[in-house]
Coordinates of C-alpha atoms in Angstrom, one line a residue:
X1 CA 67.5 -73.3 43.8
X2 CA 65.7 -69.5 44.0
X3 CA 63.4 -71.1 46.6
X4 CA 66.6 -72.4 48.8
X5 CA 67.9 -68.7 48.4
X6 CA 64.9 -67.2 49.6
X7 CA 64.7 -69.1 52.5
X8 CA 68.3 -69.1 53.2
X9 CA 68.0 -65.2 53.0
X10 CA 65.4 -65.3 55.7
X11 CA 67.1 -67.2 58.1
X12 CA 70.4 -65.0 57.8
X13 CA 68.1 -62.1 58.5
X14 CA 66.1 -63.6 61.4
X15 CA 69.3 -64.3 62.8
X16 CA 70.8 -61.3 62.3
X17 CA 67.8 -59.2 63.9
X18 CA 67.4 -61.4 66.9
X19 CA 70.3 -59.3 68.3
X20 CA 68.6 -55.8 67.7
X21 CA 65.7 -54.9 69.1
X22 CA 64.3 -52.4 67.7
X23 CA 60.7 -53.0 65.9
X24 CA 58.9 -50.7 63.5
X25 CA 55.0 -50.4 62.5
X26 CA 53.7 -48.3 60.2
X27 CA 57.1 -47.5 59.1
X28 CA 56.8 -44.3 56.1
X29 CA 59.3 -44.0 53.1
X30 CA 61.5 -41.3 54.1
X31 CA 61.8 -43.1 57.8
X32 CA 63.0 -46.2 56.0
X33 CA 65.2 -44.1 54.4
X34 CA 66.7 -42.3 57.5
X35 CA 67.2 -45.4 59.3
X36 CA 69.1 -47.4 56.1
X37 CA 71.4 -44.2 55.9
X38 CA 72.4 -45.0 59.7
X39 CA 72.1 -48.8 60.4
X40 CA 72.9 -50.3 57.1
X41 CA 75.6 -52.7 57.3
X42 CA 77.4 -51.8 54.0
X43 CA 76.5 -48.1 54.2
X44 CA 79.0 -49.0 57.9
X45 CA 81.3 -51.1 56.4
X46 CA 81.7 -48.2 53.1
X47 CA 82.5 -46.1 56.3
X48 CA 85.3 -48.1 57.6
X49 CA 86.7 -47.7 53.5
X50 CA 86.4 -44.0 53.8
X51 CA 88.2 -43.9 57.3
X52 CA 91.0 -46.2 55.9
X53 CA 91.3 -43.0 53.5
X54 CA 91.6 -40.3 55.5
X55 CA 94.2 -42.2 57.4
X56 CA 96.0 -42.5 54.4
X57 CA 96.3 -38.8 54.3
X58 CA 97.9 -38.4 57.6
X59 CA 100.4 -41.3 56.5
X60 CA 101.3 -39.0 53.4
X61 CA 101.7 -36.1 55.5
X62 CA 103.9 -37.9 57.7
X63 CA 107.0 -38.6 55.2
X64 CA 107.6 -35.0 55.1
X65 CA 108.4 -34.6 58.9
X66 CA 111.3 -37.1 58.5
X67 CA 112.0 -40.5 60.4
X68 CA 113.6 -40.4 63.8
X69 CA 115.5 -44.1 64.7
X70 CA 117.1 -45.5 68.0
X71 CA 119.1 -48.0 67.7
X72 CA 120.9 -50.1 70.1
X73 CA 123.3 -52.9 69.3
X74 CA 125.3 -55.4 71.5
X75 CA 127.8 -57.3 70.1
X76 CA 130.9 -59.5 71.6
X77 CA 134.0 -60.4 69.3
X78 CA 137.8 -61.4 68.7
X79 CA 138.2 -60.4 65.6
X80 CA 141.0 -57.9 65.2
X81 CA 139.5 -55.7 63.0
X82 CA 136.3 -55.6 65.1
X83 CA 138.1 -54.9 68.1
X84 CA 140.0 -52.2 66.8
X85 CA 137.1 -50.8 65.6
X86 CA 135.2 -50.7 68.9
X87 CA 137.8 -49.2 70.6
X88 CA 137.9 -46.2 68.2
X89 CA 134.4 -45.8 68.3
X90 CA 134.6 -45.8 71.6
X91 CA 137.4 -43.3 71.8
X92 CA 139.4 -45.7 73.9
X93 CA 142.0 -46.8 71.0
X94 CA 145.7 -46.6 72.9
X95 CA 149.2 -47.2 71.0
X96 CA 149.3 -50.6 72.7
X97 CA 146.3 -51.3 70.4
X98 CA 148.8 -50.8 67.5
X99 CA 151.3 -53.5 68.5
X100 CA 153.9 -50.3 69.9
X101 CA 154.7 -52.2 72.7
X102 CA 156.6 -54.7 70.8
X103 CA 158.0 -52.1 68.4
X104 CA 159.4 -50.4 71.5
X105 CA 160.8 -53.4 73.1
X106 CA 163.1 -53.8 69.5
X107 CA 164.1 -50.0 70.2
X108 CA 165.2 -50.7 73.5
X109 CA 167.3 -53.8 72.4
X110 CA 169.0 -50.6 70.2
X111 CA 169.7 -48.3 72.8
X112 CA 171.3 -51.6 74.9
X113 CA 173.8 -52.3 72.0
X114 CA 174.6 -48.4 71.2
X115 CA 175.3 -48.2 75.1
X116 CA 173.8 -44.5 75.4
X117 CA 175.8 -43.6 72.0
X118 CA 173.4 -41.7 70.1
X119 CA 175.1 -42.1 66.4
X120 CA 175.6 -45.5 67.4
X121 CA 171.9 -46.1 68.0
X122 CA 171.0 -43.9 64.7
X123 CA 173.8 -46.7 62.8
X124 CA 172.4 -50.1 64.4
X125 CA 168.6 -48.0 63.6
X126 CA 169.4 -47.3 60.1
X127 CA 170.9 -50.8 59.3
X128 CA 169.1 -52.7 56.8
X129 CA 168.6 -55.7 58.7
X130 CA 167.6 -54.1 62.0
X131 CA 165.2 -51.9 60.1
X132 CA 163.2 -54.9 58.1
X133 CA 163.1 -57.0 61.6
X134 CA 161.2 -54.1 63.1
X135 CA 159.2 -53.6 60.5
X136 CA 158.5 -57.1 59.8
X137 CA 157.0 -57.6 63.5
X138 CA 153.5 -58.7 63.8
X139 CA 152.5 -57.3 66.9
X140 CA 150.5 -59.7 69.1
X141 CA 148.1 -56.8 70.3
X142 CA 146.9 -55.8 67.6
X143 CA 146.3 -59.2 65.6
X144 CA 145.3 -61.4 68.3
X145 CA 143.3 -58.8 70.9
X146 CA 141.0 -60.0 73.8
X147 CA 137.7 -60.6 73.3
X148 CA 135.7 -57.1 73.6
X149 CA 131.5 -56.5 74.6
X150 CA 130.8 -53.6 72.5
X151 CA 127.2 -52.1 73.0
X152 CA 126.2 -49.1 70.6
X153 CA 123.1 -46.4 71.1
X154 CA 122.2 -43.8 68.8
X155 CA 119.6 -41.7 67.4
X156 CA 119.4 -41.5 63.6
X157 CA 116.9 -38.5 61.7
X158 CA 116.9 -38.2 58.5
X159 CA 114.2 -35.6 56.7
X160 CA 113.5 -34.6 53.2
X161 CA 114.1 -31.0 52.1
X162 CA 113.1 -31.4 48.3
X163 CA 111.4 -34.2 46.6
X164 CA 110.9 -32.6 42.8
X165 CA 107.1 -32.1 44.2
X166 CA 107.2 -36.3 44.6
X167 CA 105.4 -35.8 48.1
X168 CA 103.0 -33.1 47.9
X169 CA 101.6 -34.9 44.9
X170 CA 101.5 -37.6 47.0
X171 CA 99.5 -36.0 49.7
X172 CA 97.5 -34.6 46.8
X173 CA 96.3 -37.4 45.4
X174 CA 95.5 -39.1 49.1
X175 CA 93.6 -36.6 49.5
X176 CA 91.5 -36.9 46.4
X177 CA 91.3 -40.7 47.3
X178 CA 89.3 -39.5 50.3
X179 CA 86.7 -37.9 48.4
X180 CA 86.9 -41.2 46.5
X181 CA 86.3 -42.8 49.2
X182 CA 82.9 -40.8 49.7
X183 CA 81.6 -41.2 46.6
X184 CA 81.8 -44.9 46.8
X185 CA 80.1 -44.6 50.4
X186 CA 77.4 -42.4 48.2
X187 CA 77.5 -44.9 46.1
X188 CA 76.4 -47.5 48.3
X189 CA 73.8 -45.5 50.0
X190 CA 72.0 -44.9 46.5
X191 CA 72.3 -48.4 45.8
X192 CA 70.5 -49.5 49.6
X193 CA 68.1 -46.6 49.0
X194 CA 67.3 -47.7 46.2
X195 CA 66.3 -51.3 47.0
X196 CA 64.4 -49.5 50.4
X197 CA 62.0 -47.6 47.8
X198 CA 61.8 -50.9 45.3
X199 CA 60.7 -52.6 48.4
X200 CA 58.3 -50.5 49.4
X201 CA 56.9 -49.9 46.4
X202 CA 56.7 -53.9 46.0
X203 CA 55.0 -54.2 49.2
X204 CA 52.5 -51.4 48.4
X205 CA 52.0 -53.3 44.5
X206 CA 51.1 -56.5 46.7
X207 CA 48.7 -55.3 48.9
X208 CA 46.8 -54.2 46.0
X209 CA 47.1 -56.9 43.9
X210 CA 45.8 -58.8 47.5
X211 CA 43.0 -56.5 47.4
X212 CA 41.9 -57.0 44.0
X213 CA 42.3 -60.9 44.2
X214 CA 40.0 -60.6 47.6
X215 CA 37.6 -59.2 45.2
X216 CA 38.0 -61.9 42.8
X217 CA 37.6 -64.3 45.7
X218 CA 34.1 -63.1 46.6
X219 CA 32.6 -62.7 43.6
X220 CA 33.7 -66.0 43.2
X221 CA 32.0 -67.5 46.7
X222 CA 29.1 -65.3 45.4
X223 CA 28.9 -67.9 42.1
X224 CA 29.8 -70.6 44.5
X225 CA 26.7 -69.7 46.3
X226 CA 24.5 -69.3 43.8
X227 CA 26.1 -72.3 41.6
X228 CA 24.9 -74.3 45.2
X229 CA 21.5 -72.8 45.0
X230 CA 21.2 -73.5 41.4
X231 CA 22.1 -76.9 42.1
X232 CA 19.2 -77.7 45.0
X233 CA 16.6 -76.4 42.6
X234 CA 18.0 -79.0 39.5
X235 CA 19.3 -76.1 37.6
X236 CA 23.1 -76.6 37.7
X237 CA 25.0 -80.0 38.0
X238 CA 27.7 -80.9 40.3
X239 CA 30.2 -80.6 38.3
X240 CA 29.5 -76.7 37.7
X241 CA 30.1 -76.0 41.6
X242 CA 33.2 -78.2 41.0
X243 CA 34.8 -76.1 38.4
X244 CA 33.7 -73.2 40.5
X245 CA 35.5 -74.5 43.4
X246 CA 38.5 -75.3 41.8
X247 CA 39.0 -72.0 40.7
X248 CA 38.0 -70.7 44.0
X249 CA 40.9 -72.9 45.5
X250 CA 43.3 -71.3 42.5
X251 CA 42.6 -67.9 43.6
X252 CA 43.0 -68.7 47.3
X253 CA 46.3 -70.3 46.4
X254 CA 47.3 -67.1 44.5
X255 CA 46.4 -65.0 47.2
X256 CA 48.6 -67.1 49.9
X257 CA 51.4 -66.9 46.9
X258 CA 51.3 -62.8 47.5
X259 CA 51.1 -62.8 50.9
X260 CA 54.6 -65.3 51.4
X261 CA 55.9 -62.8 49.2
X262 CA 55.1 -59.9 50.7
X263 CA 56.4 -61.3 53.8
X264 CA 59.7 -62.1 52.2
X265 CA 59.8 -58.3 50.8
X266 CA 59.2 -57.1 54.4
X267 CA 62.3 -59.5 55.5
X268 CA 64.1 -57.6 53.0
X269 CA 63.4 -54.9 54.1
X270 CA 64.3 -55.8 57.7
X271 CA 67.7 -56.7 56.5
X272 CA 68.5 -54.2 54.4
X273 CA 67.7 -51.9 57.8
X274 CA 69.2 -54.2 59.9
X275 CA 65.9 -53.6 61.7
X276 CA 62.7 -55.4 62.5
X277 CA 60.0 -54.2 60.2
X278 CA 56.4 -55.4 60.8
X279 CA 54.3 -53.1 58.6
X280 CA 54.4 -50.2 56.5
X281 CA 52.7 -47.0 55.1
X282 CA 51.6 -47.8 51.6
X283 CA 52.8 -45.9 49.0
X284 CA 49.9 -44.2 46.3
X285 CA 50.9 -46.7 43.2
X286 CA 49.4 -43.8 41.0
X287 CA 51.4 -40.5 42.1
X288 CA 54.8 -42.0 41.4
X289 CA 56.4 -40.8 38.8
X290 CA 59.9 -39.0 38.4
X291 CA 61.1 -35.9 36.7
X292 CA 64.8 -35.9 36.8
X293 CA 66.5 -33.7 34.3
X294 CA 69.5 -35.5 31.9
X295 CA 71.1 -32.5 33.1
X296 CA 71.4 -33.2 36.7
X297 CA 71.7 -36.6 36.1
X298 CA 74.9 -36.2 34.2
X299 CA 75.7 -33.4 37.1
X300 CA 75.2 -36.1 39.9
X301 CA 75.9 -38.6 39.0
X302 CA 78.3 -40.7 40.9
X303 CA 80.4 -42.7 38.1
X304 CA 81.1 -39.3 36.1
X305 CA 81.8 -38.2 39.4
X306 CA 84.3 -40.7 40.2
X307 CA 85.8 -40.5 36.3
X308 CA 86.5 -36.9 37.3
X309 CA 88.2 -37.3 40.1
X310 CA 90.6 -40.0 38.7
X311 CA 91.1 -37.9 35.7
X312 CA 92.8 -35.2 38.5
X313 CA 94.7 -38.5 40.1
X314 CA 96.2 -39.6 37.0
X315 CA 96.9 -36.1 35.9
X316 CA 98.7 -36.0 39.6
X317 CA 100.3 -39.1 39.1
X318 CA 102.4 -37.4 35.6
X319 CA 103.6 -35.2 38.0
X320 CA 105.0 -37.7 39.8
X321 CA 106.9 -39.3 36.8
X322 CA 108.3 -36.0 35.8
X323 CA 110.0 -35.8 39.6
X324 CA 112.0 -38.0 38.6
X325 CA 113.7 -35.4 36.6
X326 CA 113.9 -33.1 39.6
X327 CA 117.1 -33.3 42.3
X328 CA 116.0 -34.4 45.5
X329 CA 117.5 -33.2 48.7
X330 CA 118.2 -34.7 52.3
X331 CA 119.4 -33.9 55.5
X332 CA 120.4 -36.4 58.2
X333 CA 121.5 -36.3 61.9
X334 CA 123.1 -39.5 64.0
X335 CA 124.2 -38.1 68.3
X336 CA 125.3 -41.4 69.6
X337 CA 127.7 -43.6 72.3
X338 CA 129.6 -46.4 72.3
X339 CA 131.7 -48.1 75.2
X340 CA 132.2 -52.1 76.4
X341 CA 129.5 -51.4 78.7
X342 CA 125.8 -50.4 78.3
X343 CA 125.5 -47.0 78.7
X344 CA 128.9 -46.5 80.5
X345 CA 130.4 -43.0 80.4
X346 CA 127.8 -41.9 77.6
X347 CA 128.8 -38.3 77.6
X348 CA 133.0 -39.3 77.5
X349 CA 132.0 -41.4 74.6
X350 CA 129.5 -39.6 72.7
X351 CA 129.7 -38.6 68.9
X352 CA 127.6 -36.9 66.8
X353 CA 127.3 -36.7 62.8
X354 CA 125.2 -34.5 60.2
X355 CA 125.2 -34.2 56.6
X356 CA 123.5 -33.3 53.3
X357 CA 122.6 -35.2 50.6
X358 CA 121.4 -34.5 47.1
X359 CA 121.0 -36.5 44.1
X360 CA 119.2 -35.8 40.5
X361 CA 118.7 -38.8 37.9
X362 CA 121.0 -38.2 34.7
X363 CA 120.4 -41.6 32.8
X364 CA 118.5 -44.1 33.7
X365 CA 118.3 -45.9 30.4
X366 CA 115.3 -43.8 29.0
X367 CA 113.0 -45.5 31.7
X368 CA 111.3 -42.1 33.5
X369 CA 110.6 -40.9 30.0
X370 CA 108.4 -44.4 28.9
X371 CA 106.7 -44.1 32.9
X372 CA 105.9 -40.4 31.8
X373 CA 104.6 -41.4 28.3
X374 CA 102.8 -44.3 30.1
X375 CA 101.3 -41.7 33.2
X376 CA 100.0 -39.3 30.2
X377 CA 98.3 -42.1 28.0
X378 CA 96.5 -43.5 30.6
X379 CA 95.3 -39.8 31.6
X380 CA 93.9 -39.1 27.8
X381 CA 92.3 -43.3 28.7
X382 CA 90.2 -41.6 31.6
X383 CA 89.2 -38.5 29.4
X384 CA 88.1 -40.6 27.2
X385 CA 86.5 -42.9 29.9
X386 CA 84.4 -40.0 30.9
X387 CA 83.1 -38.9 27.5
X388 CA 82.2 -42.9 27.5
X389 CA 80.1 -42.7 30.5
X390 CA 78.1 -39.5 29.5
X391 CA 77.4 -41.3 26.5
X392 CA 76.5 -44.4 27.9
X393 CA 74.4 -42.5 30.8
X394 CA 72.4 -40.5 28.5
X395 CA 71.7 -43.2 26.3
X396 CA 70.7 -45.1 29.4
X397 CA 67.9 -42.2 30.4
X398 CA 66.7 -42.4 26.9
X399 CA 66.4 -45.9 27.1
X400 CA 64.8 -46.1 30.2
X401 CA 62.2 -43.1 30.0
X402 CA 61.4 -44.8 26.5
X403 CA 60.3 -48.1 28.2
X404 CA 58.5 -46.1 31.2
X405 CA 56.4 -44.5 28.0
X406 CA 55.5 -47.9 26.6
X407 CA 54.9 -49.4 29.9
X408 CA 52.3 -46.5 30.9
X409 CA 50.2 -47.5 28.0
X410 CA 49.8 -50.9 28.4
X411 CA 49.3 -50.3 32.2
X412 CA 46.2 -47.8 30.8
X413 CA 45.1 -50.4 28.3
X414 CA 45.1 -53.0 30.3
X415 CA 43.1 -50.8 33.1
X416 CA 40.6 -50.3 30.2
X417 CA 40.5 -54.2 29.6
X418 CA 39.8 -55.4 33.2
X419 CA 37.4 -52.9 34.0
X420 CA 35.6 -54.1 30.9
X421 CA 36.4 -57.9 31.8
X422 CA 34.6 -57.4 35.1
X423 CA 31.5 -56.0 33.6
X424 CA 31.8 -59.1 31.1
X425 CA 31.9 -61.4 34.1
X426 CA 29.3 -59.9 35.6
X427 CA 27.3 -60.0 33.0
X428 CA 28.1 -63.6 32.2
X429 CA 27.2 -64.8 35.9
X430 CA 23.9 -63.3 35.6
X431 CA 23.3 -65.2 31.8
X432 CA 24.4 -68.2 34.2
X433 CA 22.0 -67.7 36.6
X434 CA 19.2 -67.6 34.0
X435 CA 20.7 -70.2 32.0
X436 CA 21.7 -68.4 28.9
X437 CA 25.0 -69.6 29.5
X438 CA 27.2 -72.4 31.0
X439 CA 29.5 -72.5 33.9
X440 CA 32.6 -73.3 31.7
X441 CA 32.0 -69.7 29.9
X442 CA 31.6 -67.7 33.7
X443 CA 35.1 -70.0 34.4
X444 CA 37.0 -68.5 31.4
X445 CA 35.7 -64.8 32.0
X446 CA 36.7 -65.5 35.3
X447 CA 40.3 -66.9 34.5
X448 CA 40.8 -63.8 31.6
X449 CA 39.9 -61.5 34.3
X450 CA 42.5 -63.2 36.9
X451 CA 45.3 -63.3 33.7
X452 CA 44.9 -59.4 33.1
X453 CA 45.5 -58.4 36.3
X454 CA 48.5 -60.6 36.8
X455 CA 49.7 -58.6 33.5
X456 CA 48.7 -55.4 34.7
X457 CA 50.6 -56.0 38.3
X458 CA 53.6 -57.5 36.1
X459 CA 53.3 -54.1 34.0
X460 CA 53.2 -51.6 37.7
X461 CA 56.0 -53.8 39.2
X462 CA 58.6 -53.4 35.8
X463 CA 57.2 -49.7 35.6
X464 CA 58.2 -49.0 39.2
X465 CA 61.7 -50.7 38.9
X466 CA 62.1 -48.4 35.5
X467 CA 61.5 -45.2 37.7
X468 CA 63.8 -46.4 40.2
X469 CA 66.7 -47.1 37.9
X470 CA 66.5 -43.1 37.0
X471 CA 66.5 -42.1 40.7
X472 CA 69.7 -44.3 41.0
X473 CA 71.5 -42.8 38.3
X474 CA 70.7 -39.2 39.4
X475 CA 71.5 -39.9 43.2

């Protein structure tokens, strides 16, 4: 299944870089590292995040300028109320709209019968029956009207004068999410620059480990040689060059093993950026080491960073809650025009209306108070989420220079023990040569020899990776 990765890995990245076409030789560290801080894909995609950000800023910013509407309605009905209603907004409501015209023909048929008598008009007006009949009349206009087009345009702005400090909190805290934002971004460029040096330093590990197995490999040819020698003159047996040849073939094999993988290491390092790579300056395995104070670490470092900031959000965000307590204040302005046509006679029809609004919270069944409590507990969480990561961090560093200790002495050890397993197998292949000693025993020298420096290569490889996890905290 790792294989399947591997190779899967190399294909997305051949693929990827066939559209670039940029290729680098003899590429040094700190050029790796320039060009992973401008062509890594996640350090761009981390960019997009922080841009989201600063947008968000501008959005909180916004709300305080107010909202500004047009609206424009059509609508056709026969409802009475409707109707009425269009024609008032429309300022062209008339008392034939109220049903008068059949109220004044019932006045009329009272002047006819008082015949121009004035206190006979005011009798037959003030009689009981005559009275109720006119009142009683459901005028035709007004409960049955035509059908009427009504079309509607206005402007609407409403604005916020005073929010309890809701929205400059608000615009406070999107603010900090912007420097959020960064320190994820720096986050991720720690994290790519990171795996840049690990890969270097992995390539640089495997061309000397190739180096020292090329050694192995000719000392070996060397016995081979002399193993085939030995053999003309009767003083070796066939299977003595076997053995020798069957470890020559188990070094050769090793040495193909740690050239595929530092092929795949330079593919790695292609993709991570996004870059053809085909060879690098190798790095001196024995000057690396790292220095980094627990005090800067703790000073830079990007997760205490980020607890920080969040502890100033949340301590924001109890603001917030206790706005709720606050009044808040509006203001709001609507210029419109209505008529039976679209824009017809806009300015004989136009209307306009402001006001003020305010409004403050006096019960809302105890819930701002619990949101406050719940703001403030989860501030003293993050305080207490910080001490947590110093902790953790410095604990960390200790644990980590501890192990790069332990790991220097058995890389010195082991140093001590190969150099003293090649004089051994020296020594050995010349006791073979004069027949003091068999070709099993030159073997076994030979495979102790091979088994240390696999050790000692194990031993660079985990010390490196130790170094690099301090850089990472600190940066």
């Amino acid at each position: 299944m790792k294989n399947i990765l591997l190779w899967f890995m190399l294909f997305l990245t051949s693929a990827l870089l066939a559209e670039n076409n940029t290729t680098y030789e003899n590429l040094t560290l700190q050029e790796a590292l320039d060009i992973v801080q401008k062509d890594n894909l996640e350090i761009n995609i981390a960019d997009f995040d922080r841009d989201v950000a600063k947008l968000g800023v501008k959005v909180a910013n916004g709300y305080s300028y107010g909202k500004l509407d047009a609206q424009i309605m059509g609508m056709r009905s026969n409802d009475a109320g409707n109707v009425f209603g269009f024609k008032l907004q429309s300022r062209e409501a008339n008392f034939r709209d109220f049903g008068f015209s059949e109220f004044l023909g019932g006045v009329g048929q009272a002047i006819g019968m008082s015949n121009g008598d004035f206190t006979t008009f005011g009798q037959i007006m003030s009689d009981p029956a005559m009275s109720s009949q006119l009142l009683n009349t459901t005028p035709k206009d007004l409960n049955f009207p035509d059908t009427r087009n009504h079309f509607d345009t206005k402007l609407m702005y409403m604005i916020p004068l005073y929010t309890g400090g809701k929205l400059s909190n608000y615009r406070n805290i999107a603010s900090k999410m912007v420097k959020m934002s960064r320190l994820d971004k720096q986050k991720v460029e720690a994290q790519k620059k990171y795996e840049v040096r690990k890969t270097f330093y992995d390539i640089s590990l495997l061309y000397q480990f190739e180096l020292d197995l090329t050694t192995i490999k000719n000392n070996i040819e060397k016995l081979k040689n002399a193993t085939v020698q030995m053999r003309d003159e009767g003083y070796a047996k066939k299977t003595d060059l076997l053995e020798v040849e069957s470890k020559l073939s188990n070094v050769e094999r090793m040495l193909f093993q740690a050239q595929a993988n530092k092929e795949l290491s330079y593919q790695f390092l292609s993709f991570l950026l996004n870059n053809e790579v085909k060879s690098i300056k190798k790095i001196s395995l024995n000057t690396f080491d790292c220095e980094v104070p627990l005090e800067n670490i703790l000073k830079r470092n990007r997760d205490i960073q980020k607890a920080k900031l969040g502890l100033e959000i949340q301590s924001k965000m109890v603001d917030v809650s206790k706005s709720s307590y606050k009044p808040e204040i509006g203001a709001f302005a609507e210029y419109g025009s209505s008529d039976d046509k679209f824009l017809n006679d806009f300015n004989e029809h136009d209307r306009y209306t402001i006001g003020l609004q305010a409004k403050i919270n006096i019960f809302n069944g105890g819930i701002d108070n619990v949101k406050i409590e719940q703001e403030k507990i989860k501030r003293m969480k993050v305080k207490k989420q910080i001490e947590l990561a110093k902790k953790g961090i410095s604990l960390q560093y200790k644990k980590i220079n501890t192990e790069i200790q332990n790991l220097d002495n058995q890389i010195d050890s082991i140093k001590k023990e190969i150099e003293l397993m090649d004089e051994i197998y020296q020594a050995y292949q010349e006791r073979y040569k004069e027949g003091l000693a068999s070709i099993n025993d030159v073997v076994i020298k030979q495979s102790l020899q091979i088994e240390k420096l696999l050790k000692l290569l194990e031993l660079q490889n985990g010390r490196n990776e130790k170094i690099l996890q301090i850089y990472k905290l600190a940066y």
